mmCIF file of C-alpha atoms and ligand atoms in Angstrom:
data_model
loop_
_atom_site.group_PDB
_atom_site.id
_atom_site.type_symbol
_atom_site.label_atom_id
_atom_site.label_comp_id
_atom_site.label_asym_id
_atom_site.label_seq_id
_atom_site.Cartn_x
_atom_site.Cartn_y
_atom_site.Cartn_z
ATOM 1 C CA MET A 1 -75.563 -26.080 -12.335
ATOM 2 C CA THR A 2 -72.267 -26.966 -13.906
ATOM 3 C CA ARG A 3 -69.479 -29.135 -12.592
ATOM 4 C CA ARG A 4 -66.269 -27.141 -12.986
ATOM 5 C CA LYS A 5 -62.722 -28.315 -13.490
ATOM 6 C CA ILE A 6 -60.631 -28.415 -10.316
ATOM 7 C CA LEU A 7 -57.118 -26.948 -10.472
ATOM 8 C CA ARG A 8 -54.391 -29.449 -9.648
ATOM 9 C CA TYR A 9 -51.302 -28.787 -7.578
ATOM 10 C CA PRO A 10 -48.742 -27.441 -8.548
ATOM 11 C CA ASP A 11 -50.897 -25.097 -10.651
ATOM 12 C CA PRO A 12 -49.667 -21.590 -9.708
ATOM 13 C CA ARG A 13 -53.257 -20.274 -9.733
ATOM 14 C CA LEU A 14 -53.747 -22.158 -6.432
ATOM 15 C CA LEU A 15 -51.375 -19.584 -4.883
ATOM 16 C CA THR A 16 -53.774 -16.683 -5.552
ATOM 17 C CA VAL A 17 -55.165 -14.872 -2.505
ATOM 18 C CA ALA A 18 -58.950 -14.550 -2.941
ATOM 19 C CA LYS A 19 -60.753 -11.222 -2.509
ATOM 20 C CA PRO A 20 -63.699 -10.676 -0.170
ATOM 21 C CA VAL A 21 -67.139 -10.924 -1.756
ATOM 22 C CA THR A 22 -68.761 -7.490 -1.997
ATOM 23 C CA ARG A 23 -72.113 -8.383 -3.617
ATOM 24 C CA ILE A 24 -74.328 -11.342 -2.914
ATOM 25 C CA ASP A 25 -76.357 -11.559 -6.091
ATOM 26 C CA ASP A 26 -77.595 -14.166 -8.567
ATOM 27 C CA ALA A 27 -74.168 -14.468 -10.192
ATOM 28 C CA LEU A 28 -72.642 -15.331 -6.813
ATOM 29 C CA ARG A 29 -75.428 -17.826 -6.093
ATOM 30 C CA ARG A 30 -74.741 -19.460 -9.482
ATOM 31 C CA LEU A 31 -71.080 -19.752 -8.478
ATOM 32 C CA ILE A 32 -72.167 -21.379 -5.195
ATOM 33 C CA ASP A 33 -74.399 -23.824 -7.102
ATOM 34 C CA ASP A 34 -71.530 -24.746 -9.433
ATOM 35 C CA MET A 35 -69.192 -25.231 -6.482
ATOM 36 C CA THR A 36 -71.794 -27.417 -4.777
ATOM 37 C CA GLU A 37 -72.169 -29.613 -7.852
ATOM 38 C CA THR A 38 -68.385 -29.780 -8.249
ATOM 39 C CA MET A 39 -67.875 -30.778 -4.598
ATOM 40 C CA TYR A 40 -70.563 -33.471 -4.546
ATOM 41 C CA GLY A 41 -69.612 -34.660 -8.055
ATOM 42 C CA SER A 42 -66.019 -35.232 -7.006
ATOM 43 C CA GLY A 43 -66.815 -36.716 -3.581
ATOM 44 C CA GLY A 44 -65.130 -33.982 -1.564
ATOM 45 C CA ILE A 45 -66.185 -32.778 1.894
ATOM 46 C CA GLY A 46 -65.359 -29.177 1.000
ATOM 47 C CA LEU A 47 -64.377 -26.887 -1.849
ATOM 48 C CA ALA A 48 -62.900 -23.398 -1.966
ATOM 49 C CA ALA A 49 -63.618 -21.130 -4.965
ATOM 50 C CA THR A 50 -59.851 -20.892 -5.505
ATOM 51 C CA GLN A 51 -59.873 -24.545 -6.601
ATOM 52 C CA ILE A 52 -62.091 -23.740 -9.601
ATOM 53 C CA ASP A 53 -60.005 -20.658 -10.432
ATOM 54 C CA VAL A 54 -62.458 -18.129 -8.977
ATOM 55 C CA HIS A 55 -60.624 -15.898 -6.543
ATOM 56 C CA GLN A 56 -63.431 -14.827 -4.248
ATOM 57 C CA ARG A 57 -63.783 -15.815 -0.602
ATOM 58 C CA VAL A 58 -66.428 -18.542 -0.936
ATOM 59 C CA ILE A 59 -66.443 -22.058 0.573
ATOM 60 C CA VAL A 60 -68.929 -24.907 0.342
ATOM 61 C CA MET A 61 -68.733 -27.971 2.546
ATOM 62 C CA ASP A 62 -70.651 -30.998 3.749
ATOM 63 C CA VAL A 63 -69.049 -33.219 6.367
ATOM 64 C CA SER A 64 -72.232 -35.226 7.032
ATOM 65 C CA GLN A 65 -72.429 -38.985 6.414
ATOM 66 C CA LYS A 66 -75.603 -38.646 4.375
ATOM 67 C CA ARG A 67 -74.235 -35.751 2.281
ATOM 68 C CA ASP A 68 -77.324 -33.673 2.958
ATOM 69 C CA GLN A 69 -75.920 -30.903 5.178
ATOM 70 C CA LEU A 70 -74.515 -28.299 2.811
ATOM 71 C CA VAL A 71 -72.844 -25.314 4.472
ATOM 72 C CA VAL A 72 -71.910 -22.183 2.532
ATOM 73 C CA LEU A 73 -69.395 -19.750 3.999
ATOM 74 C CA ILE A 74 -68.787 -16.369 2.380
ATOM 75 C CA ASN A 75 -65.961 -14.159 3.697
ATOM 76 C CA PRO A 76 -65.268 -16.561 6.584
ATOM 77 C CA VAL A 77 -63.282 -15.281 9.566
ATOM 78 C CA ILE A 78 -61.881 -17.368 12.413
ATOM 79 C CA LEU A 79 -62.784 -15.491 15.608
ATOM 80 C CA ALA A 80 -61.249 -17.937 18.072
ATOM 81 C CA ALA A 81 -59.441 -21.258 18.035
ATOM 82 C CA GLY A 82 -58.221 -23.720 20.598
ATOM 83 C CA GLY A 83 -56.857 -27.145 21.312
ATOM 84 C CA SER A 84 -54.741 -29.141 18.922
ATOM 85 C CA ALA A 85 -55.388 -32.237 16.820
ATOM 86 C CA SER A 86 -53.819 -34.082 13.850
ATOM 87 C CA HIS A 87 -55.770 -35.552 10.969
ATOM 88 C CA ASP A 88 -54.811 -37.219 7.714
ATOM 89 C CA GLU A 89 -55.997 -34.699 5.176
ATOM 90 C CA GLY A 90 -56.745 -35.125 1.515
ATOM 91 C CA CYS A 91 -57.275 -32.468 -1.141
ATOM 92 C CA LEU A 92 -59.126 -32.580 -4.437
ATOM 93 C CA SER A 93 -56.316 -30.444 -5.876
ATOM 94 C CA VAL A 94 -53.667 -32.971 -4.782
ATOM 95 C CA PRO A 95 -55.187 -36.306 -5.838
ATOM 96 C CA GLY A 96 -53.869 -39.501 -4.305
ATOM 97 C CA THR A 97 -52.019 -37.794 -1.478
ATOM 98 C CA THR A 98 -52.801 -37.584 2.224
ATOM 99 C CA ILE A 99 -50.801 -35.506 4.638
ATOM 100 C CA ARG A 100 -51.034 -35.499 8.432
ATOM 101 C CA VAL A 101 -51.624 -31.921 9.555
ATOM 102 C CA ARG A 102 -51.789 -30.584 13.117
ATOM 103 C CA ARG A 103 -54.242 -27.755 13.657
ATOM 104 C CA PRO A 104 -56.380 -26.181 16.372
ATOM 105 C CA ALA A 105 -59.050 -28.747 17.328
ATOM 106 C CA TRP A 106 -61.931 -26.251 17.432
ATOM 107 C CA ILE A 107 -62.656 -22.895 15.881
ATOM 108 C CA GLN A 108 -65.313 -20.239 16.191
ATOM 109 C CA VAL A 109 -66.107 -18.908 12.720
ATOM 110 C CA GLN A 110 -68.121 -16.004 11.400
ATOM 111 C CA ALA A 111 -69.325 -15.875 7.801
ATOM 112 C CA LEU A 112 -72.153 -14.793 5.529
ATOM 113 C CA ASP A 113 -74.619 -17.372 4.205
ATOM 114 C CA ARG A 114 -75.987 -17.460 0.636
ATOM 115 C CA GLU A 115 -78.600 -14.837 1.529
ATOM 116 C CA GLY A 116 -75.897 -12.515 2.873
ATOM 117 C CA ASP A 117 -76.885 -13.010 6.500
ATOM 118 C CA LEU A 118 -74.098 -13.112 9.068
ATOM 119 C CA PHE A 119 -73.857 -16.270 11.151
ATOM 120 C CA GLU A 120 -71.458 -17.850 13.613
ATOM 121 C CA VAL A 121 -70.581 -21.473 14.069
ATOM 122 C CA ARG A 122 -68.378 -23.319 16.516
ATOM 123 C CA ALA A 123 -66.793 -26.217 14.667
ATOM 124 C CA ASP A 124 -64.793 -29.199 15.818
ATOM 125 C CA ASP A 125 -63.684 -32.577 14.421
ATOM 126 C CA TRP A 126 -63.811 -32.772 10.605
ATOM 127 C CA GLU A 127 -65.825 -29.603 10.325
ATOM 128 C CA ALA A 128 -63.013 -27.644 11.994
ATOM 129 C CA VAL A 129 -60.389 -29.394 9.856
ATOM 130 C CA CYS A 130 -62.330 -28.727 6.679
ATOM 131 C CA ILE A 131 -63.024 -25.040 7.348
ATOM 132 C CA GLN A 132 -59.356 -24.397 8.163
ATOM 133 C CA HIS A 133 -58.229 -26.325 5.058
ATOM 134 C CA GLU A 134 -60.646 -24.318 2.869
ATOM 135 C CA ILE A 135 -59.733 -20.916 4.344
ATOM 136 C CA GLU A 136 -56.101 -21.741 3.585
ATOM 137 C CA HIS A 137 -57.036 -22.310 -0.073
ATOM 138 C CA LEU A 138 -58.605 -18.824 -0.090
ATOM 139 C CA ASP A 139 -55.277 -17.516 1.202
ATOM 140 C CA GLY A 140 -53.314 -19.289 -1.520
ATOM 141 C CA ILE A 141 -52.067 -22.023 0.790
ATOM 142 C CA VAL A 142 -52.134 -25.719 -0.117
ATOM 143 C CA PHE A 143 -51.594 -28.360 2.582
ATOM 144 C CA THR A 144 -48.408 -29.483 0.832
ATOM 145 C CA ASP A 145 -46.896 -26.353 2.408
ATOM 146 C CA TYR A 146 -46.747 -28.411 5.636
ATOM 147 C CA LEU A 147 -44.307 -30.901 4.068
ATOM 148 C CA PRO A 148 -40.543 -30.441 4.200
ATOM 149 C CA VAL A 149 -39.400 -28.596 1.051
ATOM 150 C CA ALA A 150 -37.590 -31.663 -0.349
ATOM 151 C CA GLN A 151 -40.824 -33.674 -0.188
ATOM 152 C CA GLN A 152 -42.788 -30.826 -1.760
ATOM 153 C CA GLU A 153 -40.335 -30.848 -4.641
ATOM 154 C CA LYS A 154 -40.704 -34.603 -5.108
ATOM 155 C CA LEU A 155 -44.499 -34.430 -5.010
ATOM 156 C CA ARG A 156 -44.541 -31.529 -7.484
ATOM 157 C CA LYS A 157 -42.542 -33.608 -9.961
ATOM 158 C CA GLN A 158 -44.714 -36.711 -9.467
ATOM 159 C CA LEU A 159 -47.974 -34.821 -9.895
ATOM 160 C CA ALA A 160 -46.761 -32.738 -12.822
ATOM 161 C CA THR A 161 -46.437 -35.954 -14.859
ATOM 162 C CA ALA A 162 -49.440 -37.778 -13.316
ATOM 163 C CA GLY A 163 -51.632 -34.727 -13.911
ATOM 164 C CA ASN A 164 -50.563 -34.405 -17.546
ATOM 165 C CA ARG A 165 -51.394 -38.024 -18.213
ATOM 166 C CA ARG A 166 -54.895 -37.652 -16.776
ATOM 167 C CA ARG A 167 -55.747 -34.533 -18.795
HETATM 168 O O1 LIG B 201 -62.563 -33.855 0.203
HETATM 169 C C1 LIG B 201 -61.731 -33.460 1.026
HETATM 170 N N1 LIG B 201 -61.440 -34.224 2.094
HETATM 171 C C2 LIG B 201 -60.677 -33.781 3.148
HETATM 172 C C3 LIG B 201 -60.242 -34.724 4.048
HETATM 173 C C4 LIG B 201 -59.506 -34.349 5.134
HETATM 174 C C5 LIG B 201 -59.198 -33.018 5.351
HETATM 175 C C6 LIG B 201 -59.603 -32.061 4.444
HETATM 176 C C7 LIG B 201 -60.345 -32.441 3.356
HETATM 177 S S1 LIG B 201 -60.895 -31.229 2.264
HETATM 178 C C8 LIG B 201 -61.035 -32.189 0.797
HETATM 179 C C9 LIG B 201 -61.650 -31.368 -0.312
HETATM 180 C C10 LIG B 201 -60.703 -30.238 -0.662
HETATM 181 O O2 LIG B 201 -59.685 -30.385 -1.266
HETATM 182 N N2 LIG B 201 -61.034 -29.059 -0.239
HETATM 183 O O3 LIG B 201 -60.232 -28.020 -0.480
HETATM 184 NI NI1 LIG B 202 -58.215 -28.833 -0.666
#
């Protein structure tokens, strides 16, 4: 397993729309292992393949306290959603920034697991927040899109210099 570099906003590669996975093979499972190591290694509760510059519809997440409940979602689809809730969200691609985002409070999701078997899960709380946040990454959306354009512009400038310093 290898920890991969996470793309930082405003990297234009974060705007790429990921393609559905068509083969679940060893190469894909290696990608999943790398994403898992990258997520745990950086302390995130989720990671979309987009964030490591791989534009396939793959998500890993673990919202458990003990960090021992890994969930892999391949080609995830939201079948139903309801309610409404706001949470302060963070993003590994936008370090040091939290944004309050209002989203459906629960979702019913269908996806393939790492063996290629279809499963469904009803998610709420942080799990629902995380899955929606990750699916947006797969669609080329970053949560900064929820900010007014003037604030997006300001943040882009701040992070462009902060990011360069860290590299
Ligand atoms: O680690 C993460 N924490 C988080 C907190 C609140 C809402 C969403 C998230 S996802 C984020 C990891 C990440 O950037 N995934 O794309
Ligand atoms: Ni994110």
